[in-house]
Amino acid sequence: YGRGKFADVKHFKSIHKELEILFPAAHKAMKRTIVNQYSLMYEWQGKDTSLQPLVLISHIDVVPAPDSKDWTCGSAFSGCLQDGFVYGRGTLDVKVSLLAQLEAVEFMAKQGHVPRRSIIIVSGHDEEVGGADGAMEIVSVLKNRGIRPWAIIDEGGFVGSGVVPFVKAPVALVGTAEKGMVRVLLTANNTGSAHASIATLPSPAGRIGQALHALENWRANPNSKFFRNLLAPLALHLPWPVGFAAVNADLFQPLLVKALESKGTMNAYMRSTCVGTMLQGSEKKNVVPSTASAMVDCRILPGDTVNSVVSYVRSVLPAGVDAKIDIEELFLEPAPVTNSDSNEFAWLKQVIGQVFPDALVSPYLMVGGTDSRHFTDLTENIFRFLPVRMTQKEVDLLHNTNERISIHSYMETIMFFVVAMARA
């Protein structure tokens, strides 16, 4: 599982064929291009070809799924229906987007509708491993054709209930910013005996442990800008004095940081972070490894850079630990921040209001990565928003056992794309 590595690529071709069968009117209305063997691009020409197109992004690949026996309903890829939910890997991340987009086109095409501006639907096949062979190739096709989108909608935020502190109403979280990412490989070599009884200390594993302890306790300079942007539009719905503090986050930053940095999500929202992931050492219980290693995943807040974060990593390493950027993976600077005061954001807010009338709308910082980061040269208007209602419990099912979506939520997602295409 990694760049260019998939369990079985023939399944991508099977998906292509199944989509043709499920959505015949959509495939008749749109021109389909298969990019780099497995990724998809659909073009629905609008009435006014002088207008820049709306681009909708999804991806057809998924992360590996746990054993089927652990699923409450069916298996990871059975699409089991139970109690009004569809279970399966990709139901939330993020086959729901592509299917809902095609459902929307199918419905509209059967009604004889043609959109005002052209609609381009793209779906990469390797988003979960960086998008180098999918999204980046799609971007090359768009650039070669001189296509510059009016706006882009990709996965990201969602319509969350109980996920924003102190806010009871549902909030449509529209991602207008996205953290950068770099992975750093730490290595430490043994300088003494290989026998555990007479090992030279600290051992390679011990030095790696010291390095990870230092990095995971790193508290980069906080920036409350994105927290303020999130809560300021919700101020009237926040209790006193939280609403006042949110609107004046710059003034109250020390208090906000102290109150929120112990919470993983909020801490990630305010600063760059690094965490150890893959560890390797000895294969024997009583043998000191000749080399111990750890992969460190760093997520970079807009305002910081890959170089500044890697420099910090190197500055805190104990003697005998080396650090190298993992060149097998993409490393990316933070994405440019989309203007939430633009006409395009106002358009999206209107679409959200029509489909989710009970939801508040607020800009959001994506702490994870999306394929949209590869499209930043094409437009300033990138919105990372998955039009699905989710509670914290459902958010926790992403990449997890029992990933699921309610049929009602799926119908709302289809309606969102119908309205978005009709009003674009």
XYZ file of N, CA, C and O in Angstrom, residues 76-167:
368
model
N -16.501 -5.454 4.206
C -16.036 -4.101 3.894
C -16.466 -3.624 2.514
O -16.602 -2.422 2.282
N -16.699 -4.561 1.580
C -17.020 -4.155 0.214
C -18.346 -4.746 -0.271
O -18.579 -4.856 -1.469
N -19.220 -5.081 0.664
C -20.491 -5.704 0.274
C -21.597 -4.689 0.032
O -22.608 -5.006 -0.592
N -21.453 -3.460 0.540
C -22.525 -2.480 0.408
C -23.772 -2.897 1.161
O -24.899 -2.681 0.707
N -23.584 -3.452 2.325
C -24.684 -3.986 3.120
C -25.625 -2.866 3.583
O -25.181 -1.790 3.982
N -26.930 -3.123 3.519
C -27.955 -2.186 3.977
C -28.521 -2.666 5.307
O -28.920 -3.830 5.436
N -28.565 -1.755 6.286
C -29.118 -2.113 7.593
C -29.570 -0.855 8.317
O -28.796 0.104 8.451
N -30.821 -0.861 8.753
C -31.381 0.238 9.564
C -31.208 1.605 8.902
O -30.921 2.610 9.568
N -31.364 1.645 7.588
C -31.290 2.915 6.878
C -29.890 3.397 6.571
O -29.696 4.544 6.162
N -28.883 2.530 6.747
C -27.488 2.884 6.458
C -26.912 1.937 5.400
O -27.280 0.761 5.336
N -25.980 2.464 4.615
C -25.172 1.664 3.710
C -23.789 1.540 4.330
O -23.141 2.551 4.621
N -23.347 0.292 4.541
C -22.046 0.029 5.150
C -21.024 -0.316 4.069
O -21.348 -1.010 3.093
N -19.784 0.121 4.259
C -18.717 -0.298 3.352
C -17.602 0.713 3.264
O -17.795 1.913 3.507
N -16.418 0.216 2.920
C -15.271 1.100 2.746
C -15.526 2.026 1.561
O -15.862 1.589 0.473
N -15.367 3.322 1.818
C -15.581 4.324 0.776
C -16.931 4.996 0.823
O -17.180 5.942 0.067
N -17.831 4.524 1.698
C -19.148 5.163 1.760
C -19.043 6.623 2.186
O -19.831 7.462 1.749
N -18.076 6.944 3.039
C -17.831 8.329 3.426
C -16.587 8.896 2.760
O -16.526 10.088 2.458
N -15.601 8.079 2.544
C -14.305 8.546 2.014
C -13.907 7.713 0.793
O -13.188 6.746 0.908
N -14.268 8.180 -0.436
C -15.216 9.248 -0.665
C -15.974 8.916 -1.952
O -16.232 9.772 -2.762
N -16.278 7.623 -2.126
C -17.062 7.246 -3.306
C -18.430 7.923 -3.301
O -19.060 8.073 -4.349
N -18.888 8.326 -2.114
C -20.163 9.027 -2.027
C -20.184 10.242 -2.941
O -21.207 10.542 -3.578
N -19.071 10.959 -3.062
C -19.041 12.163 -3.898
C -19.252 11.834 -5.368
O -20.122 12.413 -6.030
N -18.443 10.915 -5.890
C -18.555 10.573 -7.315
C -19.941 10.037 -7.635
O -20.560 10.438 -8.630
N -20.449 9.121 -6.811
C -21.759 8.543 -7.084
C -22.860 9.596 -7.013
O -23.759 9.632 -7.867
N -22.800 10.474 -6.025
C -23.818 11.521 -5.909
C -23.739 12.498 -7.081
O -24.768 12.976 -7.582
N -22.536 12.817 -7.529
C -22.377 13.707 -8.683
C -22.968 13.082 -9.940
O -23.672 13.745 -10.708
N -22.707 11.793 -10.145
C -23.262 11.115 -11.318
C -24.769 10.928 -11.185
O -25.504 11.011 -12.181
N -25.244 10.673 -9.970
C -26.694 10.610 -9.739
C -27.337 11.940 -10.126
O -28.412 11.969 -10.747
N -26.691 13.043 -9.747
C -27.225 14.372 -10.051
C -27.287 14.607 -11.554
O -28.299 15.096 -12.087
N -26.208 14.272 -12.256
C -26.196 14.450 -13.708
C -27.233 13.542 -14.361
O -27.943 13.953 -15.295
N -27.336 12.307 -13.888
C -28.315 11.364 -14.433
C -29.728 11.947 -14.327
O -30.505 11.921 -15.301
N -30.062 12.457 -13.156
C -31.383 13.050 -12.932
C -31.602 14.251 -13.838
O -32.639 14.373 -14.509
N -30.624 15.159 -13.878
C -30.786 16.387 -14.645
C -30.825 16.111 -16.147
O -31.611 16.719 -16.882
N -29.977 15.186 -16.617
C -29.935 14.863 -18.046
C -31.254 14.248 -18.501
O -31.746 14.538 -19.604
N -31.842 13.409 -17.658
C -33.136 12.798 -18.013
C -34.246 13.842 -18.100
O -35.232 13.643 -18.812
N -34.075 14.947 -17.361
C -35.047 16.047 -17.419
C -34.767 16.996 -18.578
O -35.479 17.976 -18.768
N -33.703 16.719 -19.322
C -33.337 17.570 -20.447
C -32.594 18.821 -20.041
O -32.457 19.764 -20.842
N -32.094 18.856 -18.822
C -31.397 20.047 -18.339
C -29.972 20.104 -18.875
O -29.284 19.082 -18.941
N -29.554 21.290 -19.254
C -28.162 21.556 -19.623
C -27.670 22.680 -18.731
O -28.319 23.730 -18.634
N -26.550 22.521 -18.043
C -26.093 23.562 -17.111
C -25.677 24.834 -17.827
O -25.318 24.806 -19.007
N -25.726 25.943 -17.108
C -25.311 27.227 -17.680
C -23.829 27.224 -17.981
O -23.397 27.596 -19.071
N -23.014 26.812 -17.014
C -21.577 26.708 -17.243
C -21.214 25.232 -17.288
O -21.922 24.373 -16.742
N -20.113 24.907 -17.909
C -19.684 23.520 -18.021
C -19.344 22.947 -16.650
O -18.869 23.667 -15.759
N -19.605 21.667 -16.505
C -19.298 20.937 -15.280
C -18.256 19.875 -15.606
O -18.420 19.111 -16.568
N -17.187 19.833 -14.830
C -16.158 18.807 -15.006
C -16.071 18.001 -13.722
O -15.862 18.558 -12.640
N -16.269 16.703 -13.843
C -16.191 15.789 -12.707
C -14.923 14.963 -12.851
O -14.720 14.308 -13.878
N -14.058 15.005 -11.848
C -12.807 14.236 -11.908
C -12.703 13.344 -10.678
O -13.119 13.717 -9.586
N -12.147 12.161 -10.875
C -12.009 11.211 -9.771
C -10.682 10.480 -9.911
O -10.500 9.672 -10.828
N -9.743 10.788 -9.021
C -8.427 10.167 -9.062
C -8.439 8.760 -8.497
O -9.375 8.362 -7.789
N -7.384 8.025 -8.761
C -7.324 6.633 -8.298
C -6.252 6.399 -7.233
O -6.047 5.253 -6.813
N -5.597 7.477 -6.758
C -4.529 7.269 -5.768
C -4.451 8.408 -4.752
O -3.374 8.727 -4.260
N -5.598 8.981 -4.418
C -5.600 10.084 -3.456
C -5.031 9.668 -2.114
O -4.319 10.434 -1.457
N -5.338 8.441 -1.696
C -4.917 7.987 -0.376
C -3.400 7.818 -0.260
O -2.878 7.664 0.847
N -2.703 7.843 -1.382
C -1.243 7.747 -1.343
C -0.593 8.965 -2.002
O 0.548 8.912 -2.452
N -1.340 10.089 -2.066
C -0.724 11.333 -2.498
C -1.226 11.940 -3.775
O -1.055 13.131 -4.010
N -1.816 11.146 -4.666
C -2.391 11.698 -5.886
C -1.432 11.951 -7.025
O -1.803 12.591 -8.016
N -0.212 11.450 -6.950
C 0.784 11.743 -7.994
C 0.412 11.150 -9.340
O 0.696 11.745 -10.393
N -0.210 9.982 -9.336
C -0.538 9.312 -10.592
C -1.969 9.561 -11.042
O -2.328 9.216 -12.168
N -2.786 10.131 -10.159
C -4.177 10.407 -10.490
C -4.433 11.888 -10.643
O -4.467 12.424 -11.751
N -4.596 12.595 -9.525
C -4.941 14.016 -9.560
C -3.911 14.848 -10.314
O -4.266 15.744 -11.090
N -2.631 14.567 -10.099
C -1.601 15.367 -10.774
C -1.646 15.169 -12.280
O -1.402 16.107 -13.053
N -1.973 13.961 -12.716
C -2.112 13.709 -14.158
C -3.352 14.405 -14.714
O -3.339 14.925 -15.831
N -4.431 14.421 -13.929
C -5.641 15.136 -14.343
C -5.352 16.624 -14.488
O -5.784 17.273 -15.449
N -4.604 17.189 -13.531
C -4.228 18.604 -13.606
C -3.446 18.876 -14.891
O -3.659 19.895 -15.562
N -2.563 17.973 -15.262
C -1.788 18.141 -16.504
C -2.704 18.189 -17.722
O -2.508 19.000 -18.631
N -3.728 17.326 -17.716
C -4.692 17.334 -18.822
C -5.431 18.666 -18.875
O -5.579 19.274 -19.956
N -5.877 19.157 -17.745
C -6.596 20.433 -17.707
C -5.706 21.583 -18.161
O -6.138 22.461 -18.932
N -4.460 21.592 -17.708
C -3.531 22.645 -18.125
C -3.272 22.600 -19.618
O -3.251 23.642 -20.297
N -3.084 21.400 -20.138
C -2.820 21.266 -21.576
C -3.997 21.734 -22.421
O -3.815 22.175 -23.567
N -5.190 21.644 -21.868
C -6.381 22.094 -22.590
C -6.714 23.552 -22.298
O -7.711 24.072 -22.804
N -5.918 24.191 -21.468
C -6.146 25.593 -21.141
C -7.366 25.823 -20.274
O -7.956 26.907 -20.294
N -7.751 24.840 -19.491
C -8.948 24.936 -18.647
C -8.574 25.488 -17.279
O -7.734 24.936 -16.577
N -9.216 26.599 -16.915
C -9.029 27.198 -15.598
C -10.387 27.248 -14.909
O -11.267 28.005 -15.324
N -10.592 26.458 -13.867
C -11.904 26.370 -13.227
C -12.363 27.681 -12.599
O -11.558 28.471 -12.096
N -13.679 27.883 -12.616
C -14.303 28.990 -11.889
C -14.223 28.718 -10.397
O -13.915 29.599 -9.599
N -14.485 27.477 -10.021
C -14.387 27.053 -8.624
C -14.233 25.538 -8.598
O -14.569 24.843 -9.560
N -13.705 25.044 -7.487
C -13.501 23.611 -7.297
C -14.125 23.202 -5.959
O -13.980 23.901 -4.958
N -14.822 22.068 -5.981
C -15.317 21.481 -4.727
C -14.711 20.086 -4.602
O -14.838 19.252 -5.504
N -14.046 19.842 -3.489
C -13.452 18.532 -3.202
C -13.933 18.091 -1.821
O -14.643 18.826 -1.128
N -13.549 16.908 -1.418
C -13.862 16.449 -0.071
C -13.184 17.369 0.946
O -12.262 18.108 0.633
N -13.636 17.276 2.185
C -13.024 18.106 3.223
C -13.935 18.203 4.418
O -14.240 17.207 5.078
N -14.415 19.436 4.684
C -15.359 19.621 5.766
C -16.690 18.956 5.435
O -16.885 18.394 4.358
N -17.654 19.058 6.340
C -18.923 18.360 6.211
C -19.953 19.116 7.034
O -19.638 20.159 7.630
N -21.169 18.638 7.064
C -22.202 19.252 7.896
C -22.174 18.525 9.235
O -22.696 17.413 9.367
N -21.527 19.131 10.216
C -21.259 18.464 11.475
C -22.216 18.858 12.579
O -22.531 20.039 12.753
N -22.670 17.872 13.318
C -23.490 18.108 14.504
C -22.701 17.693 15.732
O -22.260 16.542 15.837
N -22.496 18.649 16.642
C -21.753 18.358 17.852
C -20.261 18.247 17.660
O -19.568 17.686 18.507
N -19.739 18.803 16.574
C -18.304 18.697 16.310
C -17.568 20.017 16.514
O -16.342 20.036 16.596
N -18.295 21.124 16.568
C -17.680 22.427 16.838
C -17.939 22.767 18.305
O -19.089 22.759 18.750
N -16.897 23.048 19.069
C -17.077 23.334 20.497
C -18.097 24.434 20.749
O -18.091 25.465 20.077
N -19.006 24.186 21.686
C -19.969 25.164 22.190
C -21.131 25.455 21.232
O -22.012 26.241 21.565
N -21.155 24.830 20.038
C -22.200 25.120 19.057
C -23.142 23.926 18.952
O -22.722 22.824 18.606
